[in-house]
Coordinates of C-alpha atoms in Angstrom, one line a residue:
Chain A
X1 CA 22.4 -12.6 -12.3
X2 CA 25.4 -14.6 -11.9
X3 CA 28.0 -12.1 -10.8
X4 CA 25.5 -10.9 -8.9
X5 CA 24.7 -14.1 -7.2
X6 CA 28.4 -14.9 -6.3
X7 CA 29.3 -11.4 -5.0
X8 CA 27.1 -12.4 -2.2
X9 CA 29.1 -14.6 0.9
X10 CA 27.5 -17.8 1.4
X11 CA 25.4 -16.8 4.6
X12 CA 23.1 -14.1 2.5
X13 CA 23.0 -16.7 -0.6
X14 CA 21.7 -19.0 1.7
X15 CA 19.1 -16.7 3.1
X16 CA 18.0 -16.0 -0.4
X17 CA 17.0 -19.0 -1.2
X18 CA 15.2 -19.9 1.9
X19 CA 13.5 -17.0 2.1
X20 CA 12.4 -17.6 -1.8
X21 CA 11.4 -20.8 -0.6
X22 CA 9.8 -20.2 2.7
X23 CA 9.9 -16.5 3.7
X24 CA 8.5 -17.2 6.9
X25 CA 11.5 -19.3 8.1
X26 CA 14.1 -16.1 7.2
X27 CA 14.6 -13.0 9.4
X28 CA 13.7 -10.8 6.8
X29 CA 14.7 -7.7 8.0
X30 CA 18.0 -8.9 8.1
X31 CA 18.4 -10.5 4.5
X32 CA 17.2 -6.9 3.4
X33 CA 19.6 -5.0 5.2
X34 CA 22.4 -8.0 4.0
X35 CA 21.4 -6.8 0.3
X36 CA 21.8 -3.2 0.7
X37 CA 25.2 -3.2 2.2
X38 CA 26.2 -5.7 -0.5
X39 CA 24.9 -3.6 -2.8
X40 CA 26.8 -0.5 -1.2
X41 CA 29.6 -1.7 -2.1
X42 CA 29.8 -3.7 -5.3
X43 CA 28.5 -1.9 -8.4
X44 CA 28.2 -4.6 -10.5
X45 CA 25.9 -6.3 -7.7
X46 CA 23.5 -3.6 -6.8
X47 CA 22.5 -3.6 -10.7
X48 CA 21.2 -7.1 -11.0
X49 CA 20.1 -6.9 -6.7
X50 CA 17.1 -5.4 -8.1
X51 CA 15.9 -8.5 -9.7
X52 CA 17.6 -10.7 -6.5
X53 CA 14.9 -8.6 -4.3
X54 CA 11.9 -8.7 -7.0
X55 CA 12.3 -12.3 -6.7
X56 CA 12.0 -12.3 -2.9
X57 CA 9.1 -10.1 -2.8
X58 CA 6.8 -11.9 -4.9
X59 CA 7.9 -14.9 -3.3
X60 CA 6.4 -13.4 0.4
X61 CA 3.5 -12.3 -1.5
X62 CA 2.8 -15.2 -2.8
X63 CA 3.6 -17.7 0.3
X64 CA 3.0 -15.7 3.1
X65 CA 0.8 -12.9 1.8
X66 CA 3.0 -10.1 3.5
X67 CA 5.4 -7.7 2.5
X68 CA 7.5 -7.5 5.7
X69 CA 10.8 -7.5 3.4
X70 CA 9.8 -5.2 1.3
X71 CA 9.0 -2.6 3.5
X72 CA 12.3 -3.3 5.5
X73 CA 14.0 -2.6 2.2
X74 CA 11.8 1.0 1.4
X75 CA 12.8 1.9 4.9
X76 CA 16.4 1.5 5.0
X77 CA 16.7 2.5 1.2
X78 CA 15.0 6.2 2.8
X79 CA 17.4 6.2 5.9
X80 CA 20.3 5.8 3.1
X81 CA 19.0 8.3 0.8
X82 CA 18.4 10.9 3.5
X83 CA 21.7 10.7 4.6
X84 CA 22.9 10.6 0.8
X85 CA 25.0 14.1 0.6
X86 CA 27.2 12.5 3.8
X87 CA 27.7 9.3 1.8
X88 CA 29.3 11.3 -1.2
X89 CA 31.5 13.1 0.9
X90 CA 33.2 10.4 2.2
X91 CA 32.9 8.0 -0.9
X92 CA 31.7 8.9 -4.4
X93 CA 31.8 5.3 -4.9
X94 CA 29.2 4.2 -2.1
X95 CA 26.7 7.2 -3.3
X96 CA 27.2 5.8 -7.1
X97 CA 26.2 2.7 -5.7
X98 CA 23.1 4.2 -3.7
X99 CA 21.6 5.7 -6.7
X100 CA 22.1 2.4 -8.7
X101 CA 20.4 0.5 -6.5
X102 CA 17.7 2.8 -5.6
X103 CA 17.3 2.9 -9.7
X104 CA 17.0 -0.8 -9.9
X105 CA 14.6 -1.2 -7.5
X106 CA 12.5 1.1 -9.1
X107 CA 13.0 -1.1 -12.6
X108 CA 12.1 -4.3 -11.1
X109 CA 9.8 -3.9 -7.7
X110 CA 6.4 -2.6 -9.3
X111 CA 2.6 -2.6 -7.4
X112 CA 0.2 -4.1 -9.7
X113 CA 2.7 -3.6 -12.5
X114 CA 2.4 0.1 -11.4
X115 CA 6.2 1.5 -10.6
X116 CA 6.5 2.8 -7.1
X117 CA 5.7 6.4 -7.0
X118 CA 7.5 6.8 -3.7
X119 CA 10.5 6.4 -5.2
X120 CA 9.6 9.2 -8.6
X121 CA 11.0 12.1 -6.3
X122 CA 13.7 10.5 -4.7
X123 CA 15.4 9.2 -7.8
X124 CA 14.9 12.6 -9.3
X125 CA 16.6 14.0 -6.1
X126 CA 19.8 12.1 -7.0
X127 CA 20.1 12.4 -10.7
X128 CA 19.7 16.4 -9.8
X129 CA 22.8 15.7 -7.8
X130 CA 24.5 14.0 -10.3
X131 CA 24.1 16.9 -12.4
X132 CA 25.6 19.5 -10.5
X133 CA 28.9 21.2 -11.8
X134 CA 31.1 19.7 -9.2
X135 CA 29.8 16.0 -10.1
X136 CA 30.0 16.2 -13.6
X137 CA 33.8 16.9 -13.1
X138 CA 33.8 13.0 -12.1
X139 CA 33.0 10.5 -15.1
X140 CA 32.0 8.4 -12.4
X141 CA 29.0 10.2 -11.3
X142 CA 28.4 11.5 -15.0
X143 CA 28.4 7.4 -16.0
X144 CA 25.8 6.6 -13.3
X145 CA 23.6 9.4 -13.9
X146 CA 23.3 8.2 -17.9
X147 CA 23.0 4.8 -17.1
X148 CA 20.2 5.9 -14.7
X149 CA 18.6 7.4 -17.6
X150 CA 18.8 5.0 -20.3
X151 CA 17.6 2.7 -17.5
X152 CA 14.8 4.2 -16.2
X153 CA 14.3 7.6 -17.8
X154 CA 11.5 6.8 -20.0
X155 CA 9.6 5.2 -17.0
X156 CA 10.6 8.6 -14.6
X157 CA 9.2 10.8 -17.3
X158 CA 5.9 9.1 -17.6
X159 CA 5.6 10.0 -13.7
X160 CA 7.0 13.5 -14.0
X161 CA 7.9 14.9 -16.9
X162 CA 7.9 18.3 -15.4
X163 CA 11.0 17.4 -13.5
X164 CA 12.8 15.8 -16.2
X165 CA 12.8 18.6 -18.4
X166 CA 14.2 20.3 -15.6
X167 CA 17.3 18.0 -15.5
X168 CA 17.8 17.9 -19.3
X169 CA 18.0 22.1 -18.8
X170 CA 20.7 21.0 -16.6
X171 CA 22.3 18.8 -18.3
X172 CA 22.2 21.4 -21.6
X173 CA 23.3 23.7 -19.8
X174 CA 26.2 21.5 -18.5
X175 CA 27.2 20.3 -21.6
X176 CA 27.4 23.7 -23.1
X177 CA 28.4 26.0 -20.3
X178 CA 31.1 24.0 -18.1
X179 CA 34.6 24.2 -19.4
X180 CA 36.1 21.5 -17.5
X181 CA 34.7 18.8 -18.6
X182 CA 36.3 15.7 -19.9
X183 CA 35.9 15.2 -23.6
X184 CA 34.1 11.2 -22.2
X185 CA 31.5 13.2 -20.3
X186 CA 30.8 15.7 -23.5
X187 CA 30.2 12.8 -25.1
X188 CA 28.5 10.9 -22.5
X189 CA 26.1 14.0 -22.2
X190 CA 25.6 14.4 -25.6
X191 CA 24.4 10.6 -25.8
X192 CA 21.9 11.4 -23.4
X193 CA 20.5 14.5 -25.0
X194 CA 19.8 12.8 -28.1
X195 CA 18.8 9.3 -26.5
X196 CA 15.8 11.8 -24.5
X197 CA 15.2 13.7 -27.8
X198 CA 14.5 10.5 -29.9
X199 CA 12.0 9.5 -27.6
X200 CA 14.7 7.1 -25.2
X201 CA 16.0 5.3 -27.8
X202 CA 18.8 6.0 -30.3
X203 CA 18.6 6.3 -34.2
X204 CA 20.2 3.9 -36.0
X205 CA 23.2 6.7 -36.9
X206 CA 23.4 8.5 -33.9
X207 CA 23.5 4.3 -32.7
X208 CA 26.4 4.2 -34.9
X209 CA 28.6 6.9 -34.2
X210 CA 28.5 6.0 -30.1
X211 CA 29.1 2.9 -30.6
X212 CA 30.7 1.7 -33.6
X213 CA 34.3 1.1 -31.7
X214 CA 32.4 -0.8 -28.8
X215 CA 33.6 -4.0 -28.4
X216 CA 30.8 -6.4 -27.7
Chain B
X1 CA 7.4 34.8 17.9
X2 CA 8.1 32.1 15.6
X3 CA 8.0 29.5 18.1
X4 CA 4.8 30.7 18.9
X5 CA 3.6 31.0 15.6
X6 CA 5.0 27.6 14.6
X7 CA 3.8 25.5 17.6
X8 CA 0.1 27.3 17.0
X9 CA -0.3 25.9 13.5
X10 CA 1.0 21.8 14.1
X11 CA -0.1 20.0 16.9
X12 CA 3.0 17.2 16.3
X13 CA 5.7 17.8 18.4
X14 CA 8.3 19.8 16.6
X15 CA 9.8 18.3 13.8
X16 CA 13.8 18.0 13.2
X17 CA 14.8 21.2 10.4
X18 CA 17.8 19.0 8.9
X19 CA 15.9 17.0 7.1
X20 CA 19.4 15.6 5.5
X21 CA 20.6 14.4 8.6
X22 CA 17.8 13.1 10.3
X23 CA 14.6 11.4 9.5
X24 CA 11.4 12.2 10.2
X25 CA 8.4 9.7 9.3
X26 CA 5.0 11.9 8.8
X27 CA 1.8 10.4 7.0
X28 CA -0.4 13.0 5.4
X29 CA -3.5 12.4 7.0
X30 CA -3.7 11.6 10.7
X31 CA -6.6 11.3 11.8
X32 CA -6.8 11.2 15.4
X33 CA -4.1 13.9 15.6
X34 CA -6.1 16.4 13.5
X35 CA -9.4 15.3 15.8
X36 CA -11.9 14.0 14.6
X37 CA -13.9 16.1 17.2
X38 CA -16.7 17.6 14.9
X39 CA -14.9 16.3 11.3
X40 CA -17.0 13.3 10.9
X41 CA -21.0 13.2 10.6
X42 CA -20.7 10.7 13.3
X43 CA -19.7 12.8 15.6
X44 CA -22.9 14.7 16.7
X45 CA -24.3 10.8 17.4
X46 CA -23.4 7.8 18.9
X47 CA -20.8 9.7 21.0
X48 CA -21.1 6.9 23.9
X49 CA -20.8 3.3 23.6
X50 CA -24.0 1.0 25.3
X51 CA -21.8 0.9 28.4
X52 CA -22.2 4.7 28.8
X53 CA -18.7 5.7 28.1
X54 CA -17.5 8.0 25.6
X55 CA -16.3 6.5 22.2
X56 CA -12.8 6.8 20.7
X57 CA -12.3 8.0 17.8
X58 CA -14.8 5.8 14.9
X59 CA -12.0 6.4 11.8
X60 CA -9.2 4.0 11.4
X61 CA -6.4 6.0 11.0
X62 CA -5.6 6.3 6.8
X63 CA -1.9 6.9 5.3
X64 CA -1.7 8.0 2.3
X65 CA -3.4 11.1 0.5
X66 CA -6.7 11.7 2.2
X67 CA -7.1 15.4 0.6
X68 CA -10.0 16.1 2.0
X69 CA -9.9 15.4 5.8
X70 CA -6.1 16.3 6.0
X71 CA -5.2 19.5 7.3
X72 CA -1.8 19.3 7.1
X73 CA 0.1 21.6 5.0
X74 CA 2.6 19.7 2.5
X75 CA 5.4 22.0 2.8
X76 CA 6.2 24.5 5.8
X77 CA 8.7 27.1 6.5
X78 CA 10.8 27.3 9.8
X79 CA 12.6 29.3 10.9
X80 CA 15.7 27.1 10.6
X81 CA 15.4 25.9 7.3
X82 CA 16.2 28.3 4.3
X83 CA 13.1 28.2 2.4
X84 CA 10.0 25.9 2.4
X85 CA 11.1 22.1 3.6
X86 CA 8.9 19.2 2.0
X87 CA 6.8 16.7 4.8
X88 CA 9.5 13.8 4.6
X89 CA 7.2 10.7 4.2
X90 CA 7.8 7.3 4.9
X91 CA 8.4 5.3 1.8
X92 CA 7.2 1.7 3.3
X93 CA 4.1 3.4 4.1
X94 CA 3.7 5.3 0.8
X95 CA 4.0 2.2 -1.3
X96 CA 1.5 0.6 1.0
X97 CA -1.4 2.8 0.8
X98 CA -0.3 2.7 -3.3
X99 CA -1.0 -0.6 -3.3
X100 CA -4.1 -0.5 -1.4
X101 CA -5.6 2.3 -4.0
X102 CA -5.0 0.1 -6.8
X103 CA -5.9 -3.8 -5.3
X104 CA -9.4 -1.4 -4.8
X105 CA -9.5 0.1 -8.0
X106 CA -8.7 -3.6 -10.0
X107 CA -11.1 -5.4 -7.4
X108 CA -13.7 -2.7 -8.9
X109 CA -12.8 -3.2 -12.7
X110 CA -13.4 -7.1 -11.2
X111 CA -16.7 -6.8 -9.6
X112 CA -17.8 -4.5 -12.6
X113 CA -17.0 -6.9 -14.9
X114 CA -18.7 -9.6 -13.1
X115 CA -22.3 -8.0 -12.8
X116 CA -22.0 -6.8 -16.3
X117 CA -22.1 -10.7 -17.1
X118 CA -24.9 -11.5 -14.7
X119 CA -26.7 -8.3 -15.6
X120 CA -27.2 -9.8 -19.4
X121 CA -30.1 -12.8 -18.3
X122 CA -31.7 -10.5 -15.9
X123 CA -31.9 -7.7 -18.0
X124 CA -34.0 -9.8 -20.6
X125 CA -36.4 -11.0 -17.8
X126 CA -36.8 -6.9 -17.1
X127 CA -38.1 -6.0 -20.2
X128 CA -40.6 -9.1 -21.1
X129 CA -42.3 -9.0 -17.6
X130 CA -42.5 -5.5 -17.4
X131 CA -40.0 -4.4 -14.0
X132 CA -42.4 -4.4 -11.0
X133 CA -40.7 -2.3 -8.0
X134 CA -40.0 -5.5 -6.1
X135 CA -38.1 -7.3 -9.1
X136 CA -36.1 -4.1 -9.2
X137 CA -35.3 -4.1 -5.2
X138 CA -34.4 -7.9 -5.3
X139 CA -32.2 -7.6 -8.5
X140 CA -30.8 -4.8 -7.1
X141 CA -29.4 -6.1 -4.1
X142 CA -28.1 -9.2 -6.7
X143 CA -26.2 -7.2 -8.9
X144 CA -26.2 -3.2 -8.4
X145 CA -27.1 -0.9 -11.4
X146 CA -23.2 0.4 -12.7
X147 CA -24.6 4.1 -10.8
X148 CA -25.2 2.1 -7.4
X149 CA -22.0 1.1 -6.9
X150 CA -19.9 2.9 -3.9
X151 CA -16.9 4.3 -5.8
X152 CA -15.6 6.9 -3.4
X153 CA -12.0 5.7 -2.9
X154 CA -11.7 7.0 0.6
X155 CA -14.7 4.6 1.7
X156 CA -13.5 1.7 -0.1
X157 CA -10.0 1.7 1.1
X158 CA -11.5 2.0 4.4
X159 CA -13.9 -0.9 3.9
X160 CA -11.2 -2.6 2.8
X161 CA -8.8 -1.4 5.9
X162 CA -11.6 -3.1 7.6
X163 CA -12.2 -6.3 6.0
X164 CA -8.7 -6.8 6.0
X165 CA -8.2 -7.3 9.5
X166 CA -10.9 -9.6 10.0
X167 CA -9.5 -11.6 7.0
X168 CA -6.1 -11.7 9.1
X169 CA -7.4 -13.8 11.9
X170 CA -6.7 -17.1 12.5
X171 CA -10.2 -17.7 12.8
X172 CA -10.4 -16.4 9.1
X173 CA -7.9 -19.0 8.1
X174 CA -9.4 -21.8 10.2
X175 CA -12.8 -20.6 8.5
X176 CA -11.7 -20.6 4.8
X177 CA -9.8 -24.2 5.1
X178 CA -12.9 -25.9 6.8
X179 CA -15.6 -24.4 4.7
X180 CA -15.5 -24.5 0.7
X181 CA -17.2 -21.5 -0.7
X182 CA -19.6 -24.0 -2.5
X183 CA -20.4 -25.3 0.7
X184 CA -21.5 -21.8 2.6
X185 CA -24.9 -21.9 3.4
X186 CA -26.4 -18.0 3.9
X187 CA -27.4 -17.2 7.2
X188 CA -25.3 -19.8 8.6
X189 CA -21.4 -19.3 7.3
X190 CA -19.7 -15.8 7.2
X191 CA -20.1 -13.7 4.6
X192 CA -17.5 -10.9 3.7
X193 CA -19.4 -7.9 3.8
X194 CA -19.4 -6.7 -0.2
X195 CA -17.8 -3.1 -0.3
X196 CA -18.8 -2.2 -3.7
X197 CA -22.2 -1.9 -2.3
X198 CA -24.0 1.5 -1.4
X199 CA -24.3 1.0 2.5
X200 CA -24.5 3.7 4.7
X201 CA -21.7 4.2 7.2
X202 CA -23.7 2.9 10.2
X203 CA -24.7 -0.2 8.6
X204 CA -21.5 -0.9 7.3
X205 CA -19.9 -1.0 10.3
X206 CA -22.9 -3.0 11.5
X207 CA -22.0 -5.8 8.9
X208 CA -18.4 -5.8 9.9
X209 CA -19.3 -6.3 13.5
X210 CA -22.0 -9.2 12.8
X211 CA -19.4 -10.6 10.0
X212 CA -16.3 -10.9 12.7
X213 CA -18.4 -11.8 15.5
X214 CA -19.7 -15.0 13.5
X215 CA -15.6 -15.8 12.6
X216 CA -15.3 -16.2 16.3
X217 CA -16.2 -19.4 15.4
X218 CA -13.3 -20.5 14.2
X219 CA -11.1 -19.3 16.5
X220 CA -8.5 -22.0 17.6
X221 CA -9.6 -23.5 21.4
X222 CA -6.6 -22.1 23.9
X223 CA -7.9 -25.1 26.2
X224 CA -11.2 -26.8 26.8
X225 CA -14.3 -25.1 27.4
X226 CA -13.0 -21.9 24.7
X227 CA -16.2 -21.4 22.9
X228 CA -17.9 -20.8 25.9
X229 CA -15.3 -18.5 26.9
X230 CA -15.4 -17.1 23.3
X231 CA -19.0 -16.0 23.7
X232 CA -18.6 -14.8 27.4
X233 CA -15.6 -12.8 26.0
X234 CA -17.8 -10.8 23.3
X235 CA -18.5 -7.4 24.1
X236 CA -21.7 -7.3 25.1
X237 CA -21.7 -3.5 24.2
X238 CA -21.2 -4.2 20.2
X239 CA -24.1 -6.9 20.7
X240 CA -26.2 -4.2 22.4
X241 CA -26.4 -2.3 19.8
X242 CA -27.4 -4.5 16.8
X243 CA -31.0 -4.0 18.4
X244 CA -31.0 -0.1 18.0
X245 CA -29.8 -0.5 14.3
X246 CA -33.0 -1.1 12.4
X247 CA -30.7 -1.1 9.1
X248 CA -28.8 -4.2 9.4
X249 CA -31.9 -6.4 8.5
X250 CA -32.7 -4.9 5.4
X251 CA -29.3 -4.8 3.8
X252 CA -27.7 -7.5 5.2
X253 CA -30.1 -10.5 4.8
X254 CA -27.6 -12.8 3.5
X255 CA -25.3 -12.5 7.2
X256 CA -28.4 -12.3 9.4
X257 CA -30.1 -15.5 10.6
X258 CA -33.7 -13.1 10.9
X259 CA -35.5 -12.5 7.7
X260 CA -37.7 -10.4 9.2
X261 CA -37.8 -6.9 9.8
X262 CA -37.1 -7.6 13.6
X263 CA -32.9 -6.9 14.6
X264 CA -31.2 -9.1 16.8
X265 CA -31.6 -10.2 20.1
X266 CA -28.6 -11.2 22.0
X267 CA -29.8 -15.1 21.7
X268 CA -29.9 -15.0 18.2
X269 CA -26.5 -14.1 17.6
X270 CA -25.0 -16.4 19.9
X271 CA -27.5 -19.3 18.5
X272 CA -25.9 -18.3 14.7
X273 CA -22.8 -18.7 15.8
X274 CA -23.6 -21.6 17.1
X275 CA -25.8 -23.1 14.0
X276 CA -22.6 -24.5 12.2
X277 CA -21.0 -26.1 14.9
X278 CA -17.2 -26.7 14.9
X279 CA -16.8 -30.6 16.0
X280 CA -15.0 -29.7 19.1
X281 CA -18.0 -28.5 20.9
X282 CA -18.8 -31.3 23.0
X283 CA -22.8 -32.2 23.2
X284 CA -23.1 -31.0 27.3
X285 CA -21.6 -27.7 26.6
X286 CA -24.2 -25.8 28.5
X287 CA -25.4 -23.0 26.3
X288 CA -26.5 -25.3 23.8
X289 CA -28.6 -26.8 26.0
X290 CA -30.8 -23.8 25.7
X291 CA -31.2 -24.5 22.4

């Protein structure tokens, strides 16, 4: 939470803690529009702004009894999304960010500790994207979309697992068929096939050859 | 022809094709778009209200999935677009009506739970004395058999549409803060109408009416002399028809002041209101005086 917290300029900090504190005295609309273009920008923010906007949302829940913020967030995350393919034509690394946020939203922001369905399609949208030929040429779209998974996979499936073995035919299909891949997004995809095929979690050996030269 | 063809089967104005460059908010269900003209069983009564004009539309409008009224195909062709093109919802909306499905279905696992634990004395009582038909009506009404509740989703949501803006009143607040729920006395405080309860539509909507017409109560005094106001400002065509609604006595004994079979007089309703009196109303306010 902490580089999260301090990639935010003072003014928005300040907003999230009044509005955790009184979400009536805080234009909402505005913090949540704050957070998204933070979040637009800064990778390592829009991972941790998921937990940043759970924390607001329960807090107008539980003082105010509304959910002005959150549904200023939904609505701007759509108008974002919709305009998604624009956004990766004139930065991969704003539509990388797009897709991480959307994903941690998804983690965190549940209703009645049910995840938010109208966010299942959507999120399948974009990692369908992300597994198109001409985005698995770039590791940076390839490293979101297994993140995504190992992130939130298990959860998508659970909603739709019709469309997730869709994907994985992709990504099979990827691994095997494209021949200009990098050798880091072979492996990458290869991860992710057997992360999926051990039921979202990794044997202790397939655990060791991945990561056995990571440096903690 | 396909402009004819496609303005014959939507009655929204036409949509935008490039559903990547622009954004279209739909709900799947709206009611008063489809027309309710004929949809509804209400429709073939109660068309005008008791000041002789024509109704609007008796649904509140529903987003979510409403299957069964909707009409509105989930996907279309155009002629634009290069295959079908999905109904772009709006995701603010969607995660509202979510969350309205599932505070109904946990508030029934609640109220389940809760008559399943009064049910256990009662049931004993049942089989010593023997159940006579009115021990069954009066326990019934208590605690509802686990086949008399009203689970239809569709209604409940709608009940709860319902309840929910009366609970968002500042009369509502004013009413909780000054009132205790160990201090309510039937007949005199507000009672929220219990949705879980097999009610027919009319008398429903009946118990709503009654329910946020006693709530005026407690609505804050804009300068002196309000509650008068207040009463002069009720529509005397809701009060009207409490008398032609023969229902509302039986089922809703706890809200009404009457326990007989006879409905409401226009007197009787203001005097309820009036019964727990807010300690603003000063003692020469002039209805009172009729009491």
């Amino acid at each position: 939470m902490d580089s999260a917290w301090t990639a935010l300029d003072v003014v928005t900090q300040t907003m999230v803690q009044k509005a955790i504190a009184d979400p009536k005295t805080v234009d909402l609309e505005k913090l949540s529009n704050a957070i998204v273009d933070q979040s637009l920008k800064d990778l390592s923010f829009c991972k941790d702004a998921g937990r940043m906007c759970y924390a607001v949302v329960q807090a107008e829940v539980q003082k105010a009894a509304t959910s002005v913020f959150r549904r200023n967030l939904l609505t701007r995350l759509q108008q974002e999304f919709t305009a998604r393919e624009e956004t990766r034509n004139h930065s991969v690394q704003e539509w990388v960010c797009l897709v991480t946020f959307i994903c941690s939203i998804f983690d965190y922001i549940k209703v009645n500790n049910a995840p938010l369905v109208a966010l299942v399609d959507p999120i399948y949208d974009c990692l369908f994207r992300l597994a198109q030929p001409d985005a698995l040429m770039n590791e940076e779209e390839v490293d979101c979309l297994v993140v995504q998974l190992h992130r939130v996979g298990e959860q998508l499936e659970q909603t739709n697992s019709q469309r997730m073995n869709q994907l994985f035919y992709l990504l099979r299909d990827g691994f095997l068929l494209q021949e200009d891949l990098s050798s880091m997004t072979r492996l990458l995809l290869l991860e992710i096939l057997e992360f999926r095929a051990s039921g979202w979690t990794l044997t202790n050996t397939a655990h060791k050859y991945y990561y056995s030269e990571v440096v903690d | 022809m396909w402009a004819g063809l496609w303005a014959s089967q939507f009655t929204t104005p036409p949509l935008q094709c490039h559903v990547t460059s622009t954004l279209t908010y739909e709900n799947d269900c709206k009611p008063d778009e489809n027309g309710k003209k004929g949809a509804s069983r209400w429709s073939h009564c109660r068309k005008r209200g008791a000041d002789g004009n024509l109704r609007k539309s008796y649904e509140v409008e529903e987003p979510g999935k409403c299957s069964h009224s909707s009409r509105r195909p989930e996907s279309f062709t155009t002629p634009e677009s290069e295959g079908p093109v999905s109904r772009v919802k709006n995701w603010g909306d969607e995660v509202e009506a979510e969350e309205m499905r599932s505070n109904v279905r946990r508030d029934m696992h609640r109220y389940r739970r809760r008559i399943l634990e009064a049910d256990f004395p009662q049931r004993d009582r049942k089989i010593s004395s023997g159940s006579s038909d009115s021990r069954d009506s009066r326990d019934s009404k208590e605690s509802p058999a686990k086949g008399d509740l009203e689970t239809d989703e569709t209604t409940l949501i709608r009940r709860q549409k319902q309840i929910n803006y009366g609970k968002n009143t500042l009369a509502y607040d004013r009413y909780i803060k000054d009132v205790p729920k160990d201090m309510r006395q039937p007949g005199v405080h507000p009672k929220t109408p219990n949705k879980f309860k097999k009610y027919s539509r009319r008398s429903w909507d009946q118990q709503i009416k009654l329910w946020r017409v006693k709530l005026h109560a407690w609505d804050p005094p804009a300068e002196e002399g309000s509650d008068l106001q207040q009463i002069e400002e009720i529509d005397l065509g809701e009060i009207m028809d409490f008398e032609l609604d023969v229902e509302c006595s039986a089922d809703t004994e706890s809200q009404c002041p009457t326990s007989s079979g006879a409905s409401l007089s226009l007197a009787e309703v203001i005097f309820s209101i009036y019964k727990h009196i807010p300690s603003k109303i000063s003692s020469s306010d002039p209805i009172l005086e009729f009491f």
